[in-house]
């Protein structure tokens, strides 16, 4: 008998975006308020897990055709690249740069290379969590 | 430079031996080898005129100058004598081996490489003035001796003998290294000459006796002294040229050399005199007594070697007394050192020839068992003549050189009985008595060796081969040595002036300034009838009587309990104690159980830390800057404790998992209470994921093992757990109660906005101040993810074909 979980699936579709945007918020707010790449990544992963629970692995893989291992690699390269960038200008490894810009719509905003590093962390966390869950889930 | 280089000539020549063996196989490789020792004999002979005047020649090649280690070729009387013995007897042995070892059946290249290695090592031992290179060459003799004894490595007995000799000599070598290091610490140099110059100051050092004993252990193991002689009889499994070379003439004398070389340093000590002379004498007696028990020709010779080495050793010990007495009285002890060197030369000549004869008998008849042999006199007349000369010399009969040195030995032993220092007045009387009894036994086994083999009826028909006289080439070497035995009897003073007196000078350098001052004249007949001459008559008379009645009392040896021997002790130590007991002991604690290993680790950490805490008096409790405890905190702590206790005592695993989740969420609550929002967030998510993973693992437990039962109580584990808990609590309390420096967090608070452009200190520390750590934590995470992926996807062992 095929169970009918239409309420579950419908709710998941809605809640996924709420969780995802909360994760994005956590990520961007990290520099000033609690949050950051690590928690943001974990929450993003939990949003995807919700989708997997509501639908199934195959479906989610077609919706989000992401190779999570590549994601881990990209995250690591980004983190390392941000940290190494300063070496090209003669500064020590891991020197960050930031400044304030007047952006359209957002107004006066600070842009910080630490955010790029945090993005690397975010990608690795999402990638690793999803790799673990996916491989264990696929295993019979 | 050439002088140092000469030490290494044999080693260099060894490189080419496989080439000669493989490419020029029609000529016996030994002929190529022969060039090396012959050259060395000629080369070292050129030093004789200078050395015999009392000069010393030294040449040095720096090896590790920063540590003061160098290769030295130091030639004085003692080392030149040894160098000539090594190269001279080496040449004769190589010549003998050409006829002994078959060109087509034996792996000659191996044999000669080992032999040349050994030759290099021995030359290095006797010429090294630097203790570190002396030790280097010393171990090289052990290694090459190991290889030579095990030359026929398909025989069990060869391998056993090789292993045994290596175990014992290397253990001694290690001791010796310890002694060398102590000496170098005391004297601040590795050079033996410089140490000799400092000898009077060294005696007062606390380490002096320790170094003395350690070095003596090295010398005793190498020279097969009691109780370390047991390897020598087993080493007789080596090819006979090896036995003749290593185990009679050269390697076993390395220990003698060492004792002689270090006499100027250690002779000041009473311990040295006693140890060397008493051990030597005991070995002399023991070896000569048990030689008669042997049935194997080479076995007899091995015990005889042990006994003769003991004789030389005891003479060196007595010679060391010369440092303690002055005036006319001392001359007799100077005499002892002279006798030691003289007997050393004599022994090398007659024992080398006897071994070669034993090899010839073995080669021509196919057996070395003395019970099967007999009546070979008319078949092998030359061998018989050589054997008679060698044996009579060994027994100490005129007109052979053994007579002269035996007389000197008895003289030295009689004189020590009258010596009244170091308790010799009480015990000294035993010395001549034991020496005399040992000499009687020496006489008997010498006769036993030669007459049981060559006379009597014998069963010539039943021998494995039909015996005939050995080929001429094989007889050359023993005949030369036997010739020397006779010649040295008639011209002992030429030998004394050229070789022995310079060597004695090296042993007793403080007493003389030139060899001419050594006023010793060897003569077969002193013109008067002395006590030692009566003793010799006694030896001959009693020896003859005992030899003729040998068949009646030889059975006496069977009375000795066969279990209580030193060989059994060795077997027990090596095979029972080390192999079985140690295996059993390590099996007791290396069980393979990870729980046990965890108990060891955690338990020892707890004990060490708690002990350190109280030994160092570092335990403090102070609640000065502790914050007040509020009611809601108590509630959360109670929940935490309940969760923990449930985790440990739960009956079902799922209860434990849920209780663990409870603990995790409570910890998250603590983070909230202690103002750590980032931590609280992360802890919450991570706890959820890990509980989910636990449940996953729980779900996949195999059915047949899924027993729902409580964790069993074990006292030891409870003890370890409580100890670890106590440790952590004590350390945390002490650490909290004594803060020596303030926190650096003020800096972060001040600069988080101005320097890093952020507001969340935790995050700014993570990505900016301490981003380096985060980078690698992320890497750890990535490795963990890939690891799990790999573990699950790549199961080669079960799904090999699916990959």
Short mmCIF file of N, CA, C and O in Angstrom, two decimals, chain A residues 22 26 29-39 42-43 46 69 72 76 79-80 83 93-94 96 98 100 110 112 114 117-118 120-121 124-125 128-129 131-133 135-136 138-140, chain B residues 677-678 681-682 685-686 689 693 696 700 753-761 763-764 766-776 778-779 781-786 788-789 792-793 795 799:
data_model
loop_
_atom_site.label_atom_id
_atom_site.label_comp_id
_atom_site.label_asym_id
_atom_site.label_seq_id
_atom_site.Cartn_x
_atom_site.Cartn_y
_atom_site.Cartn_z
N UNK A 22 16.32 31.09 6.53
CA UNK A 22 16.85 31.29 7.89
C UNK A 22 18.34 30.95 7.92
O UNK A 22 19.15 31.65 8.53
N UNK A 26 21.32 33.30 8.95
CA UNK A 26 22.32 32.96 9.95
C UNK A 26 23.72 33.15 9.38
O UNK A 26 24.60 33.69 10.04
N UNK A 29 24.44 36.96 8.87
CA UNK A 29 24.44 37.74 10.10
C UNK A 29 25.58 37.35 11.02
O UNK A 29 25.83 38.01 12.02
N UNK A 30 26.29 36.28 10.65
CA UNK A 30 27.29 35.70 11.55
C UNK A 30 28.31 36.67 12.06
O UNK A 30 28.78 36.54 13.19
N UNK A 31 28.65 37.67 11.24
CA UNK A 31 29.75 38.53 11.67
C UNK A 31 29.34 39.49 12.78
O UNK A 31 30.18 39.99 13.50
N UNK A 32 28.02 39.71 12.89
CA UNK A 32 27.60 40.69 13.90
C UNK A 32 26.73 40.08 14.99
O UNK A 32 26.76 40.53 16.12
N UNK A 33 25.98 39.06 14.62
CA UNK A 33 25.11 38.42 15.61
C UNK A 33 25.38 36.92 15.57
O UNK A 33 26.04 36.43 14.65
N UNK A 34 24.86 36.17 16.54
CA UNK A 34 25.10 34.73 16.53
C UNK A 34 24.74 34.09 15.20
O UNK A 34 23.74 34.43 14.57
N UNK A 35 25.56 33.14 14.79
CA UNK A 35 25.36 32.48 13.50
C UNK A 35 26.70 32.26 12.85
O UNK A 35 27.71 32.16 13.53
N UNK A 36 26.72 32.16 11.53
CA UNK A 36 27.98 31.95 10.83
C UNK A 36 27.89 30.77 9.90
O UNK A 36 26.84 30.13 9.75
N UNK A 37 29.03 30.51 9.27
CA UNK A 37 29.05 29.47 8.26
C UNK A 37 28.70 28.09 8.78
O UNK A 37 28.01 27.33 8.12
N UNK A 38 29.15 27.79 9.98
CA UNK A 38 28.97 26.42 10.47
C UNK A 38 27.49 26.12 10.73
O UNK A 38 26.94 25.17 10.18
N UNK A 39 26.87 26.97 11.54
CA UNK A 39 25.46 26.75 11.86
C UNK A 39 24.62 26.90 10.60
O UNK A 39 23.72 26.09 10.32
N UNK A 42 24.80 23.77 8.63
CA UNK A 42 24.04 22.67 9.24
C UNK A 42 22.55 22.85 9.01
O UNK A 42 21.83 21.89 8.68
N UNK A 43 22.07 24.10 9.15
CA UNK A 43 20.64 24.33 8.99
C UNK A 43 20.24 24.11 7.53
O UNK A 43 19.20 23.50 7.23
N UNK A 46 19.89 20.57 7.01
CA UNK A 46 18.66 20.04 7.61
C UNK A 46 17.46 20.33 6.72
O UNK A 46 16.53 19.53 6.63
N UNK A 69 30.35 15.97 -2.90
CA UNK A 69 31.81 15.83 -2.69
C UNK A 69 32.55 16.95 -3.40
O UNK A 69 33.49 17.55 -2.86
N UNK A 72 32.31 19.96 -1.26
CA UNK A 72 33.31 19.97 -0.19
C UNK A 72 34.63 20.51 -0.73
O UNK A 72 35.26 21.39 -0.14
N UNK A 76 36.60 23.89 0.37
CA UNK A 76 37.98 23.89 0.89
C UNK A 76 38.85 24.83 0.08
O UNK A 76 39.65 25.58 0.63
N UNK A 79 38.03 28.43 0.99
CA UNK A 79 38.58 28.80 2.30
C UNK A 79 40.08 29.01 2.21
O UNK A 79 40.62 30.02 2.67
N UNK A 80 40.74 28.05 1.58
CA UNK A 80 42.20 28.15 1.48
C UNK A 80 42.59 29.33 0.60
O UNK A 80 43.53 30.06 0.93
N UNK A 83 42.31 32.56 2.39
CA UNK A 83 43.39 32.71 3.36
C UNK A 83 44.71 32.99 2.67
O UNK A 83 45.52 33.77 3.16
N UNK A 93 49.90 35.20 5.66
CA UNK A 93 48.80 34.27 5.40
C UNK A 93 47.63 34.63 6.31
O UNK A 93 47.81 34.91 7.49
N UNK A 94 46.41 34.60 5.78
CA UNK A 94 45.19 34.82 6.56
C UNK A 94 44.97 36.26 6.96
O UNK A 94 44.35 36.56 7.97
N UNK A 96 42.85 39.40 6.49
CA UNK A 96 41.56 39.71 5.88
C UNK A 96 41.51 41.18 5.49
O UNK A 96 42.22 42.02 6.05
N UNK A 98 38.65 44.41 4.67
CA UNK A 98 37.23 44.80 4.66
C UNK A 98 37.14 46.29 4.44
O UNK A 98 38.10 47.03 4.68
N UNK A 100 33.85 49.62 3.73
CA UNK A 100 32.41 49.93 3.68
C UNK A 100 32.06 50.47 2.32
O UNK A 100 32.80 51.28 1.74
N UNK A 110 29.22 46.76 4.89
CA UNK A 110 30.64 46.38 4.90
C UNK A 110 30.81 45.09 4.13
O UNK A 110 30.00 44.16 4.26
N UNK A 112 33.52 42.05 3.52
CA UNK A 112 34.64 41.53 4.30
C UNK A 112 35.10 40.22 3.64
O UNK A 112 34.27 39.38 3.32
N UNK A 114 36.40 37.91 5.09
CA UNK A 114 36.06 36.84 6.03
C UNK A 114 34.79 36.14 5.62
O UNK A 114 34.61 34.95 5.87
N UNK A 117 35.63 33.40 3.29
CA UNK A 117 36.15 32.26 4.04
C UNK A 117 35.00 31.49 4.68
O UNK A 117 34.93 30.26 4.62
N UNK A 118 34.07 32.27 5.26
CA UNK A 118 32.92 31.64 5.90
C UNK A 118 32.08 30.88 4.88
O UNK A 118 31.52 29.84 5.19
N UNK A 120 33.27 29.33 2.35
CA UNK A 120 33.96 28.05 2.20
C UNK A 120 33.56 27.08 3.30
O UNK A 120 33.22 25.92 3.04
N UNK A 121 33.55 27.59 4.54
CA UNK A 121 33.14 26.75 5.66
C UNK A 121 31.73 26.23 5.42
O UNK A 121 31.44 25.04 5.58
N UNK A 124 31.58 23.46 2.81
CA UNK A 124 32.13 22.20 3.33
C UNK A 124 31.12 21.55 4.27
O UNK A 124 30.87 20.34 4.18
N UNK A 125 30.54 22.34 5.18
CA UNK A 125 29.61 21.75 6.15
C UNK A 125 28.41 21.15 5.44
O UNK A 125 28.03 20.00 5.70
N UNK A 128 29.65 18.00 3.49
CA UNK A 128 29.99 16.83 4.32
C UNK A 128 28.72 16.23 4.92
O UNK A 128 28.51 15.01 4.86
N UNK A 129 27.87 17.07 5.48
CA UNK A 129 26.65 16.54 6.10
C UNK A 129 25.83 15.77 5.08
O UNK A 129 25.35 14.66 5.34
N UNK A 131 26.86 14.47 2.24
CA UNK A 131 27.56 13.25 1.81
C UNK A 131 27.28 12.12 2.80
O UNK A 131 26.96 11.00 2.41
N UNK A 132 27.42 12.44 4.08
CA UNK A 132 27.24 11.40 5.10
C UNK A 132 25.81 10.86 5.02
O UNK A 132 25.59 9.65 4.93
N UNK A 133 24.86 11.76 5.03
CA UNK A 133 23.47 11.31 5.06
C UNK A 133 23.13 10.55 3.79
O UNK A 133 22.49 9.49 3.83
N UNK A 135 25.16 8.93 1.64
CA UNK A 135 25.79 7.61 1.49
C UNK A 135 25.18 6.61 2.46
O UNK A 135 24.94 5.46 2.10
N UNK A 136 24.90 7.05 3.67
CA UNK A 136 24.30 6.10 4.62
C UNK A 136 22.90 5.74 4.16
O UNK A 136 22.48 4.58 4.23
N UNK A 138 21.74 5.68 1.07
CA UNK A 138 21.75 4.83 -0.11
C UNK A 138 22.18 3.40 0.21
O UNK A 138 21.88 2.48 -0.52
N UNK A 139 22.90 3.27 1.30
CA UNK A 139 23.46 1.95 1.63
C UNK A 139 22.36 0.99 2.03
O UNK A 139 21.38 1.36 2.67
N UNK A 140 22.52 -0.25 1.60
CA UNK A 140 21.48 -1.21 1.98
C UNK A 140 22.02 -2.22 2.99
O UNK A 140 23.07 -2.74 2.84
N UNK B 677 25.46 31.94 22.57
CA UNK B 677 24.41 31.59 21.60
C UNK B 677 24.92 30.76 20.43
O UNK B 677 24.26 29.83 19.99
N UNK B 678 26.12 31.10 19.94
CA UNK B 678 26.66 30.33 18.80
C UNK B 678 26.83 28.86 19.17
O UNK B 678 26.45 27.97 18.43
N UNK B 681 23.47 27.08 19.50
CA UNK B 681 22.91 26.75 18.19
C UNK B 681 23.57 25.51 17.59
O UNK B 681 22.91 24.55 17.21
N UNK B 682 24.87 25.58 17.54
CA UNK B 682 25.60 24.47 16.94
C UNK B 682 25.37 23.18 17.70
O UNK B 682 25.13 22.11 17.12
N UNK B 685 22.01 21.55 16.86
CA UNK B 685 21.92 20.89 15.55
C UNK B 685 22.77 19.62 15.54
O UNK B 685 22.35 18.55 15.10
N UNK B 686 23.98 19.75 16.05
CA UNK B 686 24.91 18.61 16.03
C UNK B 686 24.36 17.47 16.86
O UNK B 686 24.43 16.29 16.49
N UNK B 689 21.73 15.63 14.91
CA UNK B 689 22.29 14.77 13.86
C UNK B 689 22.93 13.53 14.46
O UNK B 689 22.75 12.41 13.99
N UNK B 693 22.13 9.61 13.91
CA UNK B 693 23.11 8.61 13.44
C UNK B 693 23.19 7.43 14.40
O UNK B 693 23.34 6.29 13.99
N UNK B 696 20.40 5.23 13.73
CA UNK B 696 20.66 4.48 12.50
C UNK B 696 21.53 3.26 12.80
O UNK B 696 21.24 2.13 12.38
N UNK B 700 20.63 -0.99 12.73
CA UNK B 700 21.32 -1.98 11.90
C UNK B 700 22.07 -3.03 12.71
O UNK B 700 22.82 -3.80 12.15
N UNK B 753 35.68 45.41 16.52
CA UNK B 753 35.08 46.26 15.49
C UNK B 753 36.14 47.09 14.78
O UNK B 753 36.17 47.18 13.56
N UNK B 754 37.07 47.63 15.56
CA UNK B 754 38.02 48.56 14.97
C UNK B 754 38.99 47.86 14.03
O UNK B 754 39.36 48.41 13.00
N UNK B 755 39.41 46.68 14.37
CA UNK B 755 40.41 46.02 13.53
C UNK B 755 39.80 44.99 12.59
O UNK B 755 40.26 44.82 11.45
N UNK B 756 38.76 44.27 13.08
CA UNK B 756 38.25 43.15 12.28
C UNK B 756 36.94 43.46 11.61
O UNK B 756 36.44 42.66 10.80
N UNK B 757 36.33 44.61 11.91
CA UNK B 757 35.10 44.99 11.24
C UNK B 757 33.96 44.03 11.50
O UNK B 757 33.20 43.70 10.61
N UNK B 758 33.82 43.56 12.73
CA UNK B 758 32.74 42.63 13.02
C UNK B 758 32.13 42.90 14.38
O UNK B 758 32.63 43.76 15.13
N UNK B 759 31.07 42.19 14.71
CA UNK B 759 30.41 42.39 15.99
C UNK B 759 30.34 41.13 16.82
O UNK B 759 30.39 41.17 18.04
N UNK B 760 30.26 39.99 16.17
CA UNK B 760 30.17 38.71 16.88
C UNK B 760 31.58 38.20 17.16
O UNK B 760 32.28 37.72 16.26
N UNK B 761 31.99 38.37 18.42
CA UNK B 761 33.39 38.04 18.74
C UNK B 761 33.71 36.58 18.40
O UNK B 761 34.75 36.27 17.84
N UNK B 763 32.46 34.54 16.19
CA UNK B 763 32.64 34.30 14.77
C UNK B 763 33.88 34.99 14.22
O UNK B 763 34.60 34.43 13.38
N UNK B 764 34.15 36.20 14.74
CA UNK B 764 35.34 36.90 14.24
C UNK B 764 36.61 36.14 14.65
O UNK B 764 37.55 36.01 13.88
N UNK B 766 36.74 32.98 15.02
CA UNK B 766 36.77 31.76 14.20
C UNK B 766 37.29 32.02 12.80
O UNK B 766 38.03 31.22 12.25
N UNK B 767 36.84 33.14 12.19
CA UNK B 767 37.22 33.33 10.79
C UNK B 767 38.36 34.30 10.61
O UNK B 767 38.97 34.35 9.53
N UNK B 768 38.66 35.10 11.64
CA UNK B 768 39.66 36.14 11.41
C UNK B 768 40.88 35.97 12.32
O UNK B 768 41.96 35.61 11.87
N UNK B 769 40.67 36.17 13.63
CA UNK B 769 41.82 36.07 14.54
C UNK B 769 42.46 34.68 14.48
O UNK B 769 43.67 34.53 14.40
N UNK B 770 41.60 33.66 14.56
CA UNK B 770 42.12 32.29 14.60
C UNK B 770 41.60 31.48 13.42
O UNK B 770 41.22 30.33 13.57
N UNK B 771 41.54 32.11 12.27
CA UNK B 771 41.00 31.42 11.10
C UNK B 771 41.78 30.19 10.71
O UNK B 771 41.24 29.24 10.13
N UNK B 772 43.05 30.19 11.07
CA UNK B 772 43.91 29.06 10.75
C UNK B 772 43.34 27.75 11.31
O UNK B 772 43.29 26.74 10.62
N UNK B 773 42.89 27.80 12.57
CA UNK B 773 42.32 26.60 13.19
C UNK B 773 41.09 26.15 12.42
O UNK B 773 40.91 24.97 12.13
N UNK B 774 40.23 27.14 12.09
CA UNK B 774 38.98 26.81 11.40
C UNK B 774 39.26 26.13 10.07
O UNK B 774 38.60 25.16 9.71
N UNK B 775 40.25 26.67 9.38
CA UNK B 775 40.60 26.09 8.08
C UNK B 775 40.82 24.59 8.20
O UNK B 775 40.32 23.78 7.42
N UNK B 776 41.58 24.21 9.23
CA UNK B 776 41.91 22.79 9.34
C UNK B 776 40.78 21.98 9.98
O UNK B 776 40.66 20.79 9.72
N UNK B 778 37.72 22.53 9.20
CA UNK B 778 36.92 22.26 8.00
C UNK B 778 37.54 21.10 7.22
O UNK B 778 36.83 20.21 6.74
N UNK B 779 38.87 21.11 7.15
CA UNK B 779 39.55 20.01 6.46
C UNK B 779 39.26 18.68 7.16
O UNK B 779 39.01 17.66 6.51
N UNK B 781 36.64 17.93 8.84
CA UNK B 781 35.26 17.58 8.51
C UNK B 781 35.20 16.93 7.12
O UNK B 781 34.54 15.90 6.92
N UNK B 782 35.91 17.54 6.18
CA UNK B 782 35.91 17.01 4.82
C UNK B 782 36.48 15.60 4.80
O UNK B 782 35.93 14.70 4.16
N UNK B 783 37.57 15.39 5.55
CA UNK B 783 38.17 14.05 5.58
C UNK B 783 37.19 13.05 6.17
O UNK B 783 37.03 11.93 5.66
N UNK B 784 36.47 13.47 7.24
CA UNK B 784 35.51 12.57 7.85
C UNK B 784 34.43 12.19 6.85
O UNK B 784 34.07 11.01 6.71
N UNK B 785 33.92 13.19 6.11
CA UNK B 785 32.86 12.92 5.13
C UNK B 785 33.34 11.97 4.06
O UNK B 785 32.70 10.97 3.74
N UNK B 786 34.54 12.27 3.51
CA UNK B 786 35.07 11.40 2.45
C UNK B 786 35.36 10.02 3.00
O UNK B 786 35.15 9.00 2.34
N UNK B 788 33.73 8.44 5.42
CA UNK B 788 32.48 7.68 5.51
C UNK B 788 32.04 7.23 4.12
O UNK B 788 31.65 6.08 3.91
N UNK B 789 32.14 8.15 3.18
CA UNK B 789 31.78 7.82 1.80
C UNK B 789 32.60 6.61 1.32
O UNK B 789 32.06 5.65 0.78
N UNK B 792 31.72 3.23 3.03
CA UNK B 792 30.47 2.60 2.63
C UNK B 792 30.49 2.19 1.16
O UNK B 792 30.05 1.11 0.80
N UNK B 793 31.05 3.03 0.31
CA UNK B 793 31.02 2.74 -1.12
C UNK B 793 32.04 1.70 -1.53
O UNK B 793 31.81 0.93 -2.45
N UNK B 795 33.57 -1.18 -0.42
CA UNK B 795 33.79 -2.36 0.41
C UNK B 795 34.43 -3.45 -0.43
O UNK B 795 33.76 -4.31 -0.97
N UNK B 799 32.32 -6.72 -1.52
CA UNK B 799 31.72 -6.53 -2.83
C UNK B 799 32.81 -6.20 -3.85
O UNK B 799 32.73 -5.22 -4.57
#
